[in-house]
Amino acid sequence: MIQATRKKSRRWVVDLVLLGALWGASFLFMRIGAAEFGALPTAAVRVGIATLFLLPILLLTRQGPALAQHWKPILLIGVANSGLPFALFCFALLSLSSGLAAVLNATVPMFGALVAWAWFRDRPDNSRLVGLAVGFIGVALLASRSEAPHTGGPGDSASAQLLGVVACLGACLSYGIAASATRRYLAGIPSLATATGSQIGATLFLVLPAIWLWPSHMPSLHAWLALTALGIFCTGVAYILFFRLIAEAGPARALTVTFLVPVFAVVYGAVFLHEPVTMWMLLCAAVIVCGVALSTGIVKLPLGGAAVKQA
């Protein structure tokens, strides 16, 4: 009995590493897909496949009524949580390396803290405020010397790279807004219903633009396989892992996946896409990770000043 309990208590570590590996791979697959499909079709195919994967699971677990009862907020939040950020990241990956985009993605908790501060008046304590400042300094330093994939196309220009960085940060802000909206409007709703409904909402949001911008030449089997893996494993399976991780290990531990995603993404990009990994990029990534650790409260500085929360 004790051994079984210990085994279960350690399973969250396996889930955490696997989730980091899956979400790290999503940047690799998005870049492969966007190169042939374009940004919006790539995002639309991703959420469409994820919907087809999650919907039967939702029905088998009999959580459909929860989705039917709360479909309006779930679908709308799905646009902010999946549709818009996926499209922005796919656009950014036309001019940025997958590793760099993943490092910028690590700022999501900082944007989440800022949105919660503005929305719920959850003022961070002094340690978290320092973390926010450190994190955004790291982003500014990283953006100042961003490295593109060097495809020989228009995405290699400095302006395109800067636009890609802005798109990544816009996606992170969208995630932060979605997190606070979920807290405000979706509390108590089963996680699988929220995950499935969010993908349905994102699909509805992206389907018409994707059809309009669908590539004139049929993408290769390689690109289709990348998007299939992106939709099933990096979205559908990853969502299930994420919510199980929250249930078993708590939100604070689940949040540490933020540190693993860029590591996996940088390794994947270097091995499979031969993307450059510069010392400047690694140093800036370290600064951003420190900022995230402080701004989320995982690491605290011995500073005075308690957080203030207003009703």
mmCIF file of C-alpha atoms in Angstrom:
data_model
loop_
_atom_site.group_PDB
_atom_site.id
_atom_site.type_symbol
_atom_site.label_atom_id
_atom_site.label_comp_id
_atom_site.label_asym_id
_atom_site.label_seq_id
_atom_site.Cartn_x
_atom_site.Cartn_y
_atom_site.Cartn_z
ATOM 1 C CA MET A 1 0.000 0.000 0.000
ATOM 2 C CA ILE A 2 2.784 2.414 0.942
ATOM 3 C CA GLN A 3 4.712 1.478 -2.202
ATOM 4 C CA ALA A 4 1.669 2.160 -4.388
ATOM 5 C CA THR A 5 1.178 5.541 -2.718
ATOM 6 C CA ARG A 6 4.819 6.471 -3.314
ATOM 7 C CA LYS A 7 4.582 5.378 -6.945
ATOM 8 C CA LYS A 8 1.519 7.543 -7.452
ATOM 9 C CA SER A 9 3.131 10.487 -5.678
ATOM 10 C CA ARG A 10 6.098 10.320 -8.042
ATOM 11 C CA ARG A 11 4.030 10.026 -11.209
ATOM 12 C CA TRP A 12 3.631 13.786 -11.418
ATOM 13 C CA VAL A 13 7.379 14.097 -12.083
ATOM 14 C CA VAL A 14 7.047 11.828 -15.127
ATOM 15 C CA ASP A 15 4.003 13.805 -16.277
ATOM 16 C CA LEU A 16 5.907 17.067 -15.829
ATOM 17 C CA VAL A 17 8.879 15.955 -17.950
ATOM 18 C CA LEU A 18 6.641 14.422 -20.616
ATOM 19 C CA LEU A 19 4.539 17.583 -20.793
ATOM 20 C CA GLY A 20 7.675 19.698 -21.185
ATOM 21 C CA ALA A 21 8.852 17.416 -23.996
ATOM 22 C CA LEU A 22 5.496 17.597 -25.790
ATOM 23 C CA TRP A 23 5.072 21.354 -25.531
ATOM 24 C CA GLY A 24 8.714 21.843 -26.490
ATOM 25 C CA ALA A 25 8.091 19.780 -29.633
ATOM 26 C CA SER A 26 5.090 21.929 -30.532
ATOM 27 C CA PHE A 27 7.407 24.750 -31.652
ATOM 28 C CA LEU A 28 9.309 22.351 -33.904
ATOM 29 C CA PHE A 29 6.101 21.048 -35.501
ATOM 30 C CA MET A 30 4.571 24.529 -35.840
ATOM 31 C CA ARG A 31 7.622 25.777 -37.693
ATOM 32 C CA ILE A 32 7.603 22.765 -40.044
ATOM 33 C CA GLY A 33 3.893 23.182 -40.707
ATOM 34 C CA ALA A 34 3.879 26.963 -41.092
ATOM 35 C CA ALA A 35 6.606 26.809 -43.745
ATOM 36 C CA GLU A 36 4.194 24.963 -46.090
ATOM 37 C CA PHE A 37 0.686 25.668 -44.796
ATOM 38 C CA GLY A 38 1.129 29.268 -43.671
ATOM 39 C CA ALA A 39 0.425 30.597 -40.192
ATOM 40 C CA LEU A 40 -3.376 30.573 -39.990
ATOM 41 C CA PRO A 41 -3.944 27.225 -41.754
ATOM 42 C CA THR A 42 -1.323 25.627 -39.489
ATOM 43 C CA ALA A 43 -3.073 26.880 -36.363
ATOM 44 C CA ALA A 44 -6.480 25.846 -37.710
ATOM 45 C CA VAL A 45 -5.358 22.300 -38.569
ATOM 46 C CA ARG A 46 -3.763 21.983 -35.129
ATOM 47 C CA VAL A 47 -6.901 22.861 -33.179
ATOM 48 C CA GLY A 48 -9.116 20.929 -35.597
ATOM 49 C CA ILE A 49 -7.139 17.725 -35.059
ATOM 50 C CA ALA A 50 -7.059 18.339 -31.294
ATOM 51 C CA THR A 51 -10.859 18.722 -31.324
ATOM 52 C CA LEU A 52 -11.302 15.416 -33.162
ATOM 53 C CA PHE A 53 -9.000 13.755 -30.631
ATOM 54 C CA LEU A 54 -10.582 15.213 -27.463
ATOM 55 C CA LEU A 55 -14.269 15.083 -28.406
ATOM 56 C CA PRO A 56 -14.671 11.263 -28.243
ATOM 57 C CA ILE A 57 -12.869 11.238 -24.869
ATOM 58 C CA LEU A 58 -15.244 13.938 -23.624
ATOM 59 C CA LEU A 59 -18.266 11.896 -24.674
ATOM 60 C CA LEU A 60 -16.898 8.642 -23.243
ATOM 61 C CA THR A 61 -16.299 10.300 -19.872
ATOM 62 C CA ARG A 62 -19.809 11.800 -19.985
ATOM 63 C CA GLN A 63 -18.624 15.390 -19.545
ATOM 64 C CA GLY A 64 -20.574 16.594 -22.579
ATOM 65 C CA PRO A 65 -23.390 18.134 -20.487
ATOM 66 C CA ALA A 66 -20.892 20.405 -18.714
ATOM 67 C CA LEU A 67 -19.700 21.725 -22.069
ATOM 68 C CA ALA A 68 -23.281 22.150 -23.313
ATOM 69 C CA GLN A 69 -24.229 24.096 -20.177
ATOM 70 C CA HIS A 70 -21.279 26.518 -20.300
ATOM 71 C CA TRP A 71 -20.516 26.534 -24.030
ATOM 72 C CA LYS A 72 -20.493 30.322 -24.517
ATOM 73 C CA PRO A 73 -17.675 31.257 -22.109
ATOM 74 C CA ILE A 74 -15.728 28.087 -22.907
ATOM 75 C CA LEU A 75 -15.742 28.723 -26.653
ATOM 76 C CA LEU A 76 -14.900 32.414 -26.243
ATOM 77 C CA ILE A 77 -12.041 31.717 -23.855
ATOM 78 C CA GLY A 78 -10.830 29.061 -26.301
ATOM 79 C CA VAL A 79 -10.143 31.847 -28.788
ATOM 80 C CA ALA A 80 -7.819 33.584 -26.296
ATOM 81 C CA ASN A 81 -6.338 30.352 -24.936
ATOM 82 C CA SER A 82 -5.710 28.537 -28.226
ATOM 83 C CA GLY A 83 -6.922 30.150 -31.438
ATOM 84 C CA LEU A 84 -5.201 33.530 -31.250
ATOM 85 C CA PRO A 85 -1.914 32.487 -29.545
ATOM 86 C CA PHE A 86 -1.441 29.452 -31.814
ATOM 87 C CA ALA A 87 -1.883 31.666 -34.878
ATOM 88 C CA LEU A 88 0.526 34.279 -33.521
ATOM 89 C CA PHE A 89 3.200 31.703 -32.711
ATOM 90 C CA CYS A 90 2.848 30.134 -36.175
ATOM 91 C CA PHE A 91 3.300 33.584 -37.701
ATOM 92 C CA ALA A 92 6.330 34.271 -35.503
ATOM 93 C CA LEU A 93 7.953 30.977 -36.483
ATOM 94 C CA LEU A 94 8.118 32.134 -40.091
ATOM 95 C CA SER A 95 10.909 34.479 -39.007
ATOM 96 C CA LEU A 96 12.179 33.176 -35.643
ATOM 97 C CA SER A 97 13.815 29.928 -34.615
ATOM 98 C CA SER A 98 11.681 27.484 -32.656
ATOM 99 C CA GLY A 99 14.053 27.725 -29.683
ATOM 100 C CA LEU A 100 13.826 31.505 -29.494
ATOM 101 C CA ALA A 101 10.018 31.420 -29.724
ATOM 102 C CA ALA A 102 9.913 28.863 -26.908
ATOM 103 C CA VAL A 103 12.123 31.054 -24.719
ATOM 104 C CA LEU A 104 9.727 33.965 -25.265
ATOM 105 C CA ASN A 105 6.840 31.628 -24.438
ATOM 106 C CA ALA A 106 8.363 31.288 -20.960
ATOM 107 C CA THR A 107 7.084 34.809 -20.209
ATOM 108 C CA VAL A 108 3.475 33.547 -20.041
ATOM 109 C CA PRO A 109 3.418 33.413 -16.202
ATOM 110 C CA MET A 110 4.674 37.011 -16.055
ATOM 111 C CA PHE A 111 1.897 38.208 -18.342
ATOM 112 C CA GLY A 112 -0.509 36.137 -16.279
ATOM 113 C CA ALA A 113 0.624 37.942 -13.140
ATOM 114 C CA LEU A 114 0.204 41.353 -14.797
ATOM 115 C CA VAL A 115 -3.300 40.525 -16.058
ATOM 116 C CA ALA A 116 -4.326 39.169 -12.641
ATOM 117 C CA TRP A 117 -2.990 42.380 -11.068
ATOM 118 C CA ALA A 118 -5.066 44.512 -13.428
ATOM 119 C CA TRP A 119 -8.187 42.306 -13.362
ATOM 120 C CA PHE A 120 -8.390 40.979 -9.798
ATOM 121 C CA ARG A 121 -6.177 43.586 -8.084
ATOM 122 C CA ASP A 122 -3.820 40.777 -7.045
ATOM 123 C CA ARG A 123 -0.842 43.063 -6.471
ATOM 124 C CA PRO A 124 2.422 41.079 -6.464
ATOM 125 C CA ASP A 125 4.749 41.460 -3.502
ATOM 126 C CA ASN A 126 8.109 43.172 -3.944
ATOM 127 C CA SER A 127 9.913 39.953 -4.837
ATOM 128 C CA ARG A 128 7.450 39.247 -7.653
ATOM 129 C CA LEU A 129 7.681 42.822 -8.900
ATOM 130 C CA VAL A 130 11.449 42.415 -9.161
ATOM 131 C CA GLY A 131 10.831 39.199 -11.076
ATOM 132 C CA LEU A 132 8.545 40.957 -13.550
ATOM 133 C CA ALA A 133 11.180 43.601 -14.179
ATOM 134 C CA VAL A 134 13.976 41.048 -14.558
ATOM 135 C CA GLY A 135 11.910 38.919 -16.921
ATOM 136 C CA PHE A 136 10.998 41.749 -19.256
ATOM 137 C CA ILE A 137 14.596 42.997 -19.262
ATOM 138 C CA GLY A 138 15.591 39.519 -20.421
ATOM 139 C CA VAL A 139 12.997 39.686 -23.197
ATOM 140 C CA ALA A 140 14.264 43.092 -24.326
ATOM 141 C CA LEU A 141 17.851 41.834 -24.397
ATOM 142 C CA LEU A 142 16.835 38.721 -26.323
ATOM 143 C CA ALA A 143 14.826 40.718 -28.853
ATOM 144 C CA SER A 144 17.753 43.076 -29.428
ATOM 145 C CA ARG A 145 19.802 40.251 -30.964
ATOM 146 C CA SER A 146 17.189 37.777 -32.161
ATOM 147 C CA GLU A 147 18.397 35.106 -34.558
ATOM 148 C CA ALA A 148 16.229 34.081 -37.506
ATOM 149 C CA PRO A 149 16.290 30.643 -39.135
ATOM 150 C CA HIS A 150 17.987 32.144 -42.236
ATOM 151 C CA THR A 151 15.702 30.686 -44.860
ATOM 152 C CA GLY A 152 16.728 33.175 -47.501
ATOM 153 C CA GLY A 153 13.230 34.642 -47.633
ATOM 154 C CA PRO A 154 11.715 37.890 -46.388
ATOM 155 C CA GLY A 155 11.512 36.442 -42.888
ATOM 156 C CA ASP A 156 15.275 36.934 -42.559
ATOM 157 C CA SER A 157 14.972 40.738 -42.316
ATOM 158 C CA ALA A 158 15.479 42.503 -38.997
ATOM 159 C CA SER A 159 11.985 44.009 -39.147
ATOM 160 C CA ALA A 160 10.419 40.582 -39.716
ATOM 161 C CA GLN A 161 12.324 39.193 -36.732
ATOM 162 C CA LEU A 162 11.163 42.063 -34.530
ATOM 163 C CA LEU A 163 7.585 41.524 -35.702
ATOM 164 C CA GLY A 164 7.975 37.847 -34.824
ATOM 165 C CA VAL A 165 9.059 38.761 -31.290
ATOM 166 C CA VAL A 166 6.051 41.073 -30.943
ATOM 167 C CA ALA A 167 3.780 38.261 -32.162
ATOM 168 C CA CYS A 168 5.220 35.888 -29.534
ATOM 169 C CA LEU A 169 4.650 38.426 -26.775
ATOM 170 C CA GLY A 170 1.116 39.022 -28.059
ATOM 171 C CA ALA A 171 0.481 35.279 -27.809
ATOM 172 C CA CYS A 172 1.812 35.247 -24.237
ATOM 173 C CA LEU A 173 -0.450 38.163 -23.306
ATOM 174 C CA SER A 174 -3.404 36.277 -24.802
ATOM 175 C CA TYR A 175 -2.549 33.265 -22.643
ATOM 176 C CA GLY A 176 -2.430 35.534 -19.585
ATOM 177 C CA ILE A 177 -5.856 37.006 -20.370
ATOM 178 C CA ALA A 178 -7.262 33.510 -20.931
ATOM 179 C CA ALA A 179 -5.932 32.354 -17.556
ATOM 180 C CA SER A 180 -7.692 35.147 -15.684
ATOM 181 C CA ALA A 181 -10.862 34.680 -17.744
ATOM 182 C CA THR A 182 -10.836 30.977 -16.900
ATOM 183 C CA ARG A 183 -10.488 31.833 -13.219
ATOM 184 C CA ARG A 184 -13.365 34.297 -13.471
ATOM 185 C CA TYR A 185 -15.867 32.422 -15.651
ATOM 186 C CA LEU A 186 -14.966 28.712 -15.739
ATOM 187 C CA ALA A 187 -14.319 27.869 -12.084
ATOM 188 C CA GLY A 188 -15.704 24.449 -11.146
ATOM 189 C CA ILE A 189 -16.221 23.254 -14.714
ATOM 190 C CA PRO A 190 -14.611 19.850 -15.491
ATOM 191 C CA SER A 191 -11.195 20.358 -17.062
ATOM 192 C CA LEU A 192 -11.794 18.021 -20.000
ATOM 193 C CA ALA A 193 -14.932 19.965 -20.931
ATOM 194 C CA THR A 194 -12.938 23.193 -20.811
ATOM 195 C CA ALA A 195 -10.067 21.738 -22.852
ATOM 196 C CA THR A 196 -12.331 20.254 -25.527
ATOM 197 C CA GLY A 197 -14.563 23.307 -25.737
ATOM 198 C CA SER A 198 -11.579 25.619 -26.042
ATOM 199 C CA GLN A 199 -10.359 23.674 -29.064
ATOM 200 C CA ILE A 200 -13.814 23.804 -30.629
ATOM 201 C CA GLY A 201 -13.939 27.559 -30.081
ATOM 202 C CA ALA A 202 -10.472 27.993 -31.569
ATOM 203 C CA THR A 203 -11.432 25.875 -34.593
ATOM 204 C CA LEU A 204 -14.529 27.971 -35.261
ATOM 205 C CA PHE A 205 -12.440 31.130 -34.912
ATOM 206 C CA LEU A 206 -9.773 29.984 -37.398
ATOM 207 C CA VAL A 207 -11.634 27.877 -39.948
ATOM 208 C CA LEU A 208 -12.766 30.634 -42.343
ATOM 209 C CA PRO A 209 -9.433 32.540 -42.417
ATOM 210 C CA ALA A 210 -7.651 29.196 -42.892
ATOM 211 C CA ILE A 211 -9.841 28.301 -45.869
ATOM 212 C CA TRP A 212 -9.259 31.754 -47.379
ATOM 213 C CA LEU A 213 -5.475 31.483 -46.947
ATOM 214 C CA TRP A 214 -5.146 27.776 -47.725
ATOM 215 C CA PRO A 215 -1.977 27.141 -49.783
ATOM 216 C CA SER A 216 -2.433 26.744 -53.531
ATOM 217 C CA HIS A 217 -0.051 23.750 -53.557
ATOM 218 C CA MET A 218 -0.823 20.699 -51.449
ATOM 219 C CA PRO A 219 1.606 20.559 -48.513
ATOM 220 C CA SER A 220 3.924 17.583 -48.292
ATOM 221 C CA LEU A 221 3.297 14.425 -46.274
ATOM 222 C CA HIS A 222 6.095 15.589 -43.961
ATOM 223 C CA ALA A 223 4.143 18.753 -43.112
ATOM 224 C CA TRP A 224 0.887 16.843 -42.634
ATOM 225 C CA LEU A 225 2.561 14.394 -40.265
ATOM 226 C CA ALA A 226 4.024 17.314 -38.293
ATOM 227 C CA LEU A 227 0.584 18.879 -37.846
ATOM 228 C CA THR A 228 -0.979 15.527 -36.967
ATOM 229 C CA ALA A 229 1.586 15.065 -34.189
ATOM 230 C CA LEU A 230 1.043 18.701 -33.172
ATOM 231 C CA GLY A 231 -2.715 18.274 -32.853
ATOM 232 C CA ILE A 232 -2.835 14.848 -31.191
ATOM 233 C CA PHE A 233 0.218 14.780 -28.944
ATOM 234 C CA CYS A 234 1.255 18.406 -28.374
ATOM 235 C CA THR A 235 -2.308 19.625 -27.904
ATOM 236 C CA GLY A 236 -4.756 16.801 -27.104
ATOM 237 C CA VAL A 237 -2.525 14.553 -24.986
ATOM 238 C CA ALA A 238 -0.704 17.572 -23.518
ATOM 239 C CA TYR A 239 -3.955 19.084 -22.256
ATOM 240 C CA ILE A 240 -4.874 15.838 -20.520
ATOM 241 C CA LEU A 241 -1.428 15.644 -18.916
ATOM 242 C CA PHE A 242 -1.541 19.265 -17.841
ATOM 243 C CA PHE A 243 -4.868 19.007 -16.052
ATOM 244 C CA ARG A 244 -3.849 15.716 -14.419
ATOM 245 C CA LEU A 245 -0.650 17.396 -13.269
ATOM 246 C CA ILE A 246 -2.603 20.228 -11.670
ATOM 247 C CA ALA A 247 -4.858 17.719 -9.892
ATOM 248 C CA GLU A 248 -2.020 15.541 -8.577
ATOM 249 C CA ALA A 249 0.801 18.018 -7.948
ATOM 250 C CA GLY A 250 -0.951 21.366 -7.625
ATOM 251 C CA PRO A 251 -0.805 24.529 -9.781
ATOM 252 C CA ALA A 252 2.574 25.689 -8.425
ATOM 253 C CA ARG A 253 4.372 22.505 -9.449
ATOM 254 C CA ALA A 254 2.484 22.344 -12.740
ATOM 255 C CA LEU A 255 3.717 25.859 -13.502
ATOM 256 C CA THR A 256 7.340 24.688 -13.415
ATOM 257 C CA VAL A 257 6.797 23.089 -16.836
ATOM 258 C CA THR A 258 7.522 26.613 -18.091
ATOM 259 C CA PHE A 259 11.198 25.986 -17.344
ATOM 260 C CA LEU A 260 11.313 22.684 -19.254
ATOM 261 C CA VAL A 261 9.610 23.740 -22.493
ATOM 262 C CA PRO A 262 12.417 26.032 -23.781
ATOM 263 C CA VAL A 263 15.048 23.399 -22.957
ATOM 264 C CA PHE A 264 13.338 20.760 -25.059
ATOM 265 C CA ALA A 265 12.491 23.240 -27.831
ATOM 266 C CA VAL A 266 16.088 24.454 -28.139
ATOM 267 C CA VAL A 267 17.390 20.874 -28.270
ATOM 268 C CA TYR A 268 14.794 19.822 -30.860
ATOM 269 C CA GLY A 269 15.527 22.874 -33.009
ATOM 270 C CA ALA A 270 19.280 22.324 -32.904
ATOM 271 C CA VAL A 271 19.084 18.579 -33.621
ATOM 272 C CA PHE A 272 16.298 18.402 -36.204
ATOM 273 C CA LEU A 273 16.336 21.871 -37.814
ATOM 274 C CA HIS A 274 20.015 22.762 -37.264
ATOM 275 C CA GLU A 275 19.026 26.041 -35.625
ATOM 276 C CA PRO A 276 21.873 28.054 -34.085
ATOM 277 C CA VAL A 277 22.066 28.264 -30.307
ATOM 278 C CA THR A 278 24.125 31.317 -29.353
ATOM 279 C CA MET A 279 25.630 32.162 -25.983
ATOM 280 C CA TRP A 280 23.625 35.407 -25.979
ATOM 281 C CA MET A 281 20.397 33.438 -26.389
ATOM 282 C CA LEU A 282 21.311 31.140 -23.491
ATOM 283 C CA LEU A 283 22.216 34.069 -21.229
ATOM 284 C CA CYS A 284 18.970 35.889 -22.012
ATOM 285 C CA ALA A 285 17.024 32.660 -21.475
ATOM 286 C CA ALA A 286 18.619 32.349 -18.033
ATOM 287 C CA VAL A 287 17.590 35.925 -17.187
ATOM 288 C CA ILE A 288 14.008 35.251 -18.337
ATOM 289 C CA VAL A 289 13.796 32.016 -16.351
ATOM 290 C CA CYS A 290 15.002 33.858 -13.232
ATOM 291 C CA GLY A 291 12.353 36.484 -13.812
ATOM 292 C CA VAL A 292 9.635 33.859 -14.233
ATOM 293 C CA ALA A 293 10.759 32.032 -11.072
ATOM 294 C CA LEU A 294 10.560 35.256 -9.060
ATOM 295 C CA SER A 295 7.363 36.629 -10.612
ATOM 296 C CA THR A 296 5.467 33.386 -9.979
ATOM 297 C CA GLY A 297 6.662 33.077 -6.390
ATOM 298 C CA ILE A 298 8.536 29.822 -6.962
ATOM 299 C CA VAL A 299 11.662 31.651 -5.776
ATOM 300 C CA LYS A 300 11.415 34.562 -3.332
ATOM 301 C CA LEU A 301 13.846 37.319 -2.451
ATOM 302 C CA PRO A 302 14.121 38.448 1.180
ATOM 303 C CA LEU A 303 12.358 41.738 0.497
ATOM 304 C CA GLY A 304 9.722 43.488 2.547
ATOM 305 C CA GLY A 305 6.224 44.288 1.382
ATOM 306 C CA ALA A 306 3.334 41.856 1.314
ATOM 307 C CA ALA A 307 1.011 41.382 -1.598
ATOM 308 C CA VAL A 308 -2.149 43.454 -1.457
ATOM 309 C CA LYS A 309 -5.434 42.061 -2.691
ATOM 310 C CA GLN A 310 -8.510 44.179 -3.076
ATOM 311 C CA ALA A 311 -12.027 42.936 -3.550
#
